[in-house]
Amino acid sequence: MSDLPILAVTLGDPVGIGPEITVKTLAEPESLQLARGVAVGDVVVLDRVVRHLGLNLEVNPIATVADARFTPGVIDVLNLGVVTEDLPWGEVNATAGAAAVGAIEVATRLALAGEVDAVVTAPINKEAIWAAGSQHLGHTEMLGELTGSTRFNTMFWVSGLKIFFATRHLSLREAINQITRENIEHAIREAYTALEVFGTEKPRLAVAALNPHGGENGKFGDEEIVAIAPAVAAARAAGLDVVGPIPADSVFHQGIQGRFDGVLSLYHDQGHIASKTYDFDGTVSVTVGLPILRTSVDHGTAFDIAGTGRASHGTMRAAFKAAATLAPYARKLPAIYPPSIR
């Protein structure tokens, strides 16, 4: 076990499903064979979940990673002490938001210091972190600031295919405005680099089209003509194996079938819908462009079922497994994406 990677697993929002799916994942025998997991959050939160689920588990509060026992039947937790009493399930709460932010900050510092090999995050609630004073749009932006990264982006990993995003948290109208040749060229380079970083030799990358049928030579929009195709041509001229634009109703299927190693999605939902429809529980979010390795579930806090014990931990299991699988590449990340904040 001492050779297995150490993963810091944040609990996410304490009143969402994050603590439940974290407990269920860390308690599984398969997880113990993949990596050594340390929960990051509050003992009060984990104790409540263990009681609620009726599990025969010991919650072991620790002050440092070195104190962890990593033994079956025990969940080691770096206790933050933010939550000191039970909070109402499924309600936006500033204390819960503060706990979620604190866990991310602690886990990130541990990864930057090399005390853990990767960070695995449970879902947070944006309203709650804003109520706690955070100005970030979400996890990824927070991690970017904590590490001083300006290159951060999201990569989805599903059934061997890696999906990248040219634009993310923007309205659809604004995202379309961001489809320029310069931006697509940049997104192609970043996606190609990420494929290489995470072990793909001679990557094959496809770029999705924006308009139906790829625009039909300008009849349904000219973004393919003026921005996407020229960006792909420039990448190919630079020696990258990139093709596109390929209509979005077929490119993800082709990728799943093994024709490509990665697909560049042009806006948030284009890639999210494809991956989550194919395999919701098996889709893992990996933040690329950071000096640390971070994987995450691809869903939210599910306040409507929080505290019921009915939350599926399939996505957390997949994120944990992905972090364990990608951990050998983590040591390369600081050289490729150097941190500017320690």
Coordinates of C-alpha atoms in Angstrom, one line a residue, residues 2-342:
S2 CA 2.9 2.4 0.6
D3 CA 3.5 2.5 -3.1
L4 CA 0.0 3.7 -3.9
P5 CA -0.6 7.4 -4.7
I6 CA -2.2 9.6 -2.0
L7 CA -5.3 11.4 -3.0
A8 CA -6.9 14.3 -1.1
V9 CA -10.7 14.0 -1.5
T10 CA -12.6 17.1 -0.6
L11 CA -16.2 16.7 0.8
G12 CA -17.7 19.5 -1.4
D13 CA -20.7 21.3 0.1
P14 CA -21.3 19.6 3.5
V15 CA -25.1 19.7 3.0
G16 CA -25.1 18.3 -0.5
I17 CA -24.4 14.7 -1.6
G18 CA -20.6 15.2 -1.6
P19 CA -19.9 13.8 1.8
E20 CA -22.1 10.8 1.1
I21 CA -20.5 9.9 -2.2
T22 CA -17.0 10.5 -0.6
V23 CA -17.7 8.1 2.2
K24 CA -19.1 5.4 -0.1
T25 CA -16.1 5.7 -2.4
L26 CA -13.4 5.7 0.3
A27 CA -15.1 2.7 2.0
E28 CA -14.9 0.5 -1.1
P29 CA -12.3 -2.3 -1.2
E30 CA -11.5 -1.4 -4.8
S31 CA -10.6 2.2 -3.8
L32 CA -8.1 0.8 -1.2
Q33 CA -6.4 -1.1 -3.9
L34 CA -6.1 1.9 -6.2
A35 CA -4.9 4.6 -3.9
R36 CA -4.6 5.9 -0.4
G37 CA -7.5 8.4 0.1
V38 CA -7.6 11.2 2.7
A39 CA -10.9 13.1 3.1
V40 CA -10.6 16.9 3.5
G41 CA -13.4 18.5 5.5
D42 CA -15.0 18.3 8.9
V43 CA -15.3 15.4 11.2
V44 CA -18.9 16.4 12.2
V45 CA -20.0 16.1 8.6
L46 CA -18.5 12.7 8.1
D47 CA -19.8 11.4 11.4
R48 CA -23.3 12.4 10.5
V49 CA -23.1 10.6 7.1
V50 CA -21.6 7.4 8.5
R51 CA -24.4 7.3 11.1
H52 CA -27.1 8.1 8.6
L53 CA -25.9 5.4 6.2
G54 CA -25.6 2.9 9.1
L55 CA -22.0 2.0 8.1
N56 CA -19.5 0.3 10.3
L57 CA -16.8 2.8 9.7
E58 CA -14.4 4.8 12.0
V59 CA -13.9 8.4 11.2
N60 CA -10.3 9.2 12.1
P61 CA -9.5 13.0 12.5
I62 CA -5.9 13.8 11.6
A63 CA -3.8 17.0 11.6
T64 CA -1.4 16.0 8.8
V65 CA -1.3 13.5 6.0
A66 CA 1.5 11.7 7.8
D67 CA -1.0 10.9 10.6
A68 CA -3.3 8.9 8.3
R69 CA -3.7 5.2 9.0
F70 CA -4.9 4.1 5.5
T71 CA -6.6 1.0 6.9
P72 CA -9.8 -0.8 5.9
G73 CA -12.8 0.3 7.9
V74 CA -11.2 3.7 8.7
I75 CA -11.8 7.1 6.9
D76 CA -8.9 9.5 7.6
V77 CA -10.1 13.1 7.5
L78 CA -8.0 16.3 7.7
N79 CA -10.4 18.1 10.0
L80 CA -10.9 21.8 9.2
G81 CA -13.2 22.6 12.1
V82 CA -15.4 24.9 10.0
V83 CA -18.6 23.0 10.6
T84 CA -19.1 22.3 14.3
E85 CA -22.7 21.2 14.3
D86 CA -25.2 19.5 12.0
L87 CA -26.5 21.9 9.2
P88 CA -29.9 21.5 7.4
W89 CA -29.6 19.2 4.4
G90 CA -30.0 20.7 0.9
E91 CA -30.1 24.4 1.8
V92 CA -27.8 27.1 0.7
N93 CA -25.7 27.9 3.7
A94 CA -22.7 30.3 4.1
T95 CA -21.0 28.1 6.7
A96 CA -21.3 25.2 4.3
G97 CA -19.9 27.4 1.5
A98 CA -17.0 28.4 3.7
A99 CA -16.3 24.7 4.5
A100 CA -16.3 23.8 0.8
V101 CA -13.9 26.6 0.0
G102 CA -11.6 25.8 2.9
A103 CA -11.3 22.1 1.8
I104 CA -10.3 23.2 -1.7
E105 CA -7.7 25.5 -0.3
V106 CA -6.2 22.9 2.0
A107 CA -6.2 20.2 -0.6
T108 CA -4.5 22.5 -3.2
R109 CA -1.8 23.5 -0.8
L110 CA -1.1 19.8 0.0
A111 CA -0.8 19.0 -3.7
L112 CA 1.5 22.0 -4.4
A113 CA 3.7 20.9 -1.5
G114 CA 3.8 17.3 -2.8
E115 CA 2.2 15.8 0.2
V116 CA -0.6 14.3 -2.0
D117 CA -0.4 13.2 -5.6
A118 CA -3.7 14.5 -6.7
V119 CA -6.9 16.2 -5.6
V120 CA -10.3 14.7 -6.1
T121 CA -13.2 17.1 -5.6
A122 CA -16.9 16.5 -4.6
P123 CA -19.4 19.1 -5.9
I124 CA -19.8 22.6 -4.4
N125 CA -22.8 24.9 -4.6
K126 CA -22.0 28.3 -6.2
E127 CA -24.6 30.2 -4.2
A128 CA -23.1 28.9 -1.0
I129 CA -19.5 29.8 -1.8
W130 CA -20.7 33.2 -2.9
A131 CA -22.6 33.6 0.4
A132 CA -19.3 32.8 2.1
G133 CA -17.6 35.6 0.3
S134 CA -16.0 33.8 -2.7
Q135 CA -16.1 35.6 -6.0
H136 CA -15.2 32.6 -8.1
L137 CA -17.6 31.0 -10.7
G138 CA -16.6 27.5 -9.5
H139 CA -13.9 25.0 -8.7
T140 CA -11.8 25.5 -11.8
E141 CA -11.5 29.3 -11.4
M142 CA -10.7 28.9 -7.7
L143 CA -7.9 26.4 -8.4
G144 CA -6.5 28.7 -11.1
E145 CA -6.1 31.5 -8.6
L146 CA -4.8 29.2 -5.8
T147 CA -2.0 27.9 -8.1
G148 CA -1.5 31.1 -10.1
S149 CA -2.4 29.4 -13.3
T150 CA -3.7 31.3 -16.3
R151 CA -4.0 28.2 -18.6
F152 CA -6.6 26.2 -16.7
N153 CA -9.4 24.5 -18.5
T154 CA -11.6 21.4 -18.3
M155 CA -11.0 18.0 -19.9
F156 CA -13.8 15.4 -19.7
W157 CA -12.6 11.8 -19.8
V158 CA -15.2 9.2 -20.8
S159 CA -14.7 5.7 -22.2
G160 CA -11.1 6.5 -23.3
L161 CA -12.1 9.8 -25.1
K162 CA -10.9 13.1 -23.8
I163 CA -13.2 16.1 -24.5
F164 CA -11.9 19.7 -24.3
F165 CA -13.8 23.0 -24.3
A166 CA -12.9 26.1 -26.3
T167 CA -15.3 28.1 -24.2
R168 CA -17.0 27.3 -20.8
H169 CA -19.0 29.4 -18.4
L170 CA -20.5 31.9 -20.9
S171 CA -24.0 32.4 -22.3
L172 CA -24.4 30.6 -25.6
R173 CA -24.5 34.0 -27.4
E174 CA -21.2 35.1 -25.8
A175 CA -19.6 31.7 -26.4
I176 CA -20.4 32.0 -30.1
N177 CA -18.8 35.5 -30.1
Q178 CA -15.6 33.8 -28.7
I179 CA -15.3 31.5 -31.7
T180 CA -12.5 33.3 -33.5
R181 CA -9.5 31.8 -35.4
E182 CA -7.1 33.0 -32.7
N183 CA -9.1 31.5 -29.9
I184 CA -9.6 28.2 -31.6
E185 CA -5.9 28.0 -32.5
H186 CA -5.1 28.5 -28.8
A187 CA -7.6 25.9 -27.7
I188 CA -6.2 23.4 -30.1
R189 CA -2.7 23.9 -28.8
E190 CA -3.8 23.5 -25.2
A191 CA -5.9 20.4 -25.9
Y192 CA -3.0 18.8 -27.9
T193 CA -0.6 19.6 -25.1
A194 CA -2.9 18.0 -22.5
L195 CA -3.2 14.9 -24.6
E196 CA 0.6 14.6 -24.6
V197 CA 0.9 15.4 -20.9
F198 CA -1.4 12.6 -20.0
G199 CA 0.3 9.9 -21.9
T200 CA -1.1 9.9 -25.5
E201 CA 1.7 9.5 -28.0
K202 CA 1.0 11.1 -31.4
P203 CA -2.5 12.4 -30.4
R204 CA -5.3 12.6 -32.9
L205 CA -7.6 15.6 -32.2
A206 CA -10.9 16.5 -33.8
V207 CA -12.5 19.9 -33.7
A208 CA -16.3 20.0 -33.6
A209 CA -18.3 22.2 -35.9
L210 CA -20.5 25.0 -34.4
N211 CA -23.4 25.0 -36.9
P212 CA -25.7 22.2 -38.1
H213 CA -24.0 20.1 -40.7
G214 CA -20.9 22.1 -40.2
G215 CA -22.5 25.2 -41.7
E216 CA -23.2 23.7 -45.2
N217 CA -20.5 25.9 -46.8
G218 CA -21.8 29.1 -45.2
K219 CA -25.5 28.5 -45.6
F220 CA -26.0 28.0 -41.8
G221 CA -23.3 30.4 -40.6
D222 CA -19.8 31.2 -41.5
E223 CA -17.9 30.4 -38.3
E224 CA -16.5 27.1 -39.8
I225 CA -15.2 29.0 -42.8
V226 CA -13.7 32.1 -41.2
A227 CA -12.5 30.7 -37.9
I228 CA -12.5 27.0 -37.3
A229 CA -11.2 25.6 -40.6
P230 CA -8.3 28.1 -40.8
A231 CA -7.4 27.3 -37.2
V232 CA -7.3 23.6 -38.0
A233 CA -5.2 24.3 -41.1
A234 CA -2.7 26.3 -39.1
A235 CA -2.4 23.5 -36.5
R236 CA -1.9 20.9 -39.3
A237 CA 0.8 23.1 -40.8
A238 CA 2.5 23.1 -37.5
G239 CA 2.7 19.3 -37.6
L240 CA -0.3 18.5 -35.3
D241 CA -2.7 15.7 -36.2
V242 CA -5.9 17.7 -36.1
V243 CA -9.0 17.4 -38.2
G244 CA -12.2 19.4 -38.5
P245 CA -14.6 21.0 -38.3
I246 CA -16.6 17.8 -38.0
P247 CA -20.4 18.1 -37.4
A248 CA -21.1 17.9 -33.7
D249 CA -23.8 15.3 -34.1
S250 CA -21.2 12.7 -35.2
V251 CA -17.8 13.8 -34.0
F252 CA -18.2 12.6 -30.4
H253 CA -19.5 9.2 -31.6
Q254 CA -16.5 8.9 -33.8
G255 CA -14.3 9.7 -30.9
I256 CA -15.9 7.1 -28.6
Q257 CA -15.4 4.6 -31.4
G258 CA -11.7 5.2 -31.2
R259 CA -11.1 7.4 -34.3
F260 CA -9.8 10.2 -32.2
D261 CA -8.0 10.6 -28.9
G262 CA -9.6 13.9 -28.2
V263 CA -12.4 16.2 -29.4
L264 CA -12.5 20.0 -29.0
S265 CA -16.0 21.1 -28.1
L266 CA -16.8 24.7 -28.9
Y267 CA -19.1 25.5 -26.0
H268 CA -20.0 24.1 -22.6
D269 CA -23.1 22.1 -23.3
Q270 CA -21.9 20.7 -26.7
G271 CA -19.4 18.5 -24.9
H272 CA -21.3 18.0 -21.7
I273 CA -24.5 16.7 -23.3
A274 CA -22.5 14.2 -25.5
S275 CA -20.4 12.8 -22.7
K276 CA -23.1 12.7 -20.0
T277 CA -25.7 11.1 -22.3
Y278 CA -23.2 8.4 -23.2
D279 CA -22.1 7.6 -19.7
F280 CA -23.2 10.0 -16.9
D281 CA -21.5 8.1 -14.0
G282 CA -18.4 7.3 -16.0
T283 CA -17.6 10.9 -17.1
V284 CA -14.8 12.4 -15.1
S285 CA -13.7 16.0 -15.1
V286 CA -10.0 16.7 -15.1
T287 CA -8.7 20.2 -14.8
V288 CA -5.8 20.8 -17.2
G289 CA -3.3 23.6 -17.2
L290 CA -2.7 23.4 -13.5
P291 CA 0.6 22.5 -11.8
I292 CA -1.3 19.9 -9.8
L293 CA -3.6 17.0 -10.8
R294 CA -7.3 17.5 -10.0
T295 CA -10.2 15.2 -11.0
S296 CA -13.8 15.7 -10.1
V297 CA -17.3 14.4 -10.5
D298 CA -19.2 16.0 -13.4
H299 CA -22.4 16.8 -11.5
G300 CA -23.7 19.2 -8.9
T301 CA -24.7 19.0 -5.2
A302 CA -28.1 17.4 -5.8
F303 CA -29.7 19.2 -2.8
D304 CA -33.0 17.5 -3.6
I305 CA -31.7 14.1 -2.5
A306 CA -29.1 15.2 0.0
G307 CA -29.4 13.4 3.3
T308 CA -31.6 10.6 1.9
G309 CA -28.8 8.1 1.4
R310 CA -29.9 7.6 -2.2
A311 CA -27.0 9.3 -3.9
S312 CA -25.1 7.2 -6.5
H313 CA -21.3 7.4 -6.0
G314 CA -20.5 6.1 -9.4
T315 CA -19.1 9.5 -10.6
M316 CA -17.0 9.9 -7.4
R317 CA -15.7 6.3 -7.9
A318 CA -14.8 7.1 -11.5
A319 CA -13.0 10.4 -10.4
F320 CA -11.1 8.6 -7.7
K321 CA -10.0 5.9 -10.2
A322 CA -9.0 8.5 -12.8
A323 CA -6.9 10.3 -10.3
A324 CA -5.1 7.1 -9.3
T325 CA -4.6 6.2 -13.0
L326 CA -3.3 9.7 -13.9
A327 CA -1.1 10.1 -10.8
P328 CA 2.1 8.9 -12.5
Y329 CA 1.8 11.9 -14.8
A330 CA 1.4 14.4 -12.0
R331 CA 5.1 14.9 -11.4
K332 CA 5.4 16.4 -14.9
L333 CA 2.8 19.1 -14.4
P334 CA 4.8 21.7 -12.6
A335 CA 7.3 21.9 -15.4
I336 CA 4.7 22.2 -18.1
Y337 CA 2.3 24.4 -16.2
P338 CA 4.6 26.1 -13.6
P339 CA 2.8 27.6 -10.5
S340 CA 3.3 31.3 -9.8
I341 CA 1.9 31.0 -6.3
R342 CA 3.2 28.7 -3.5

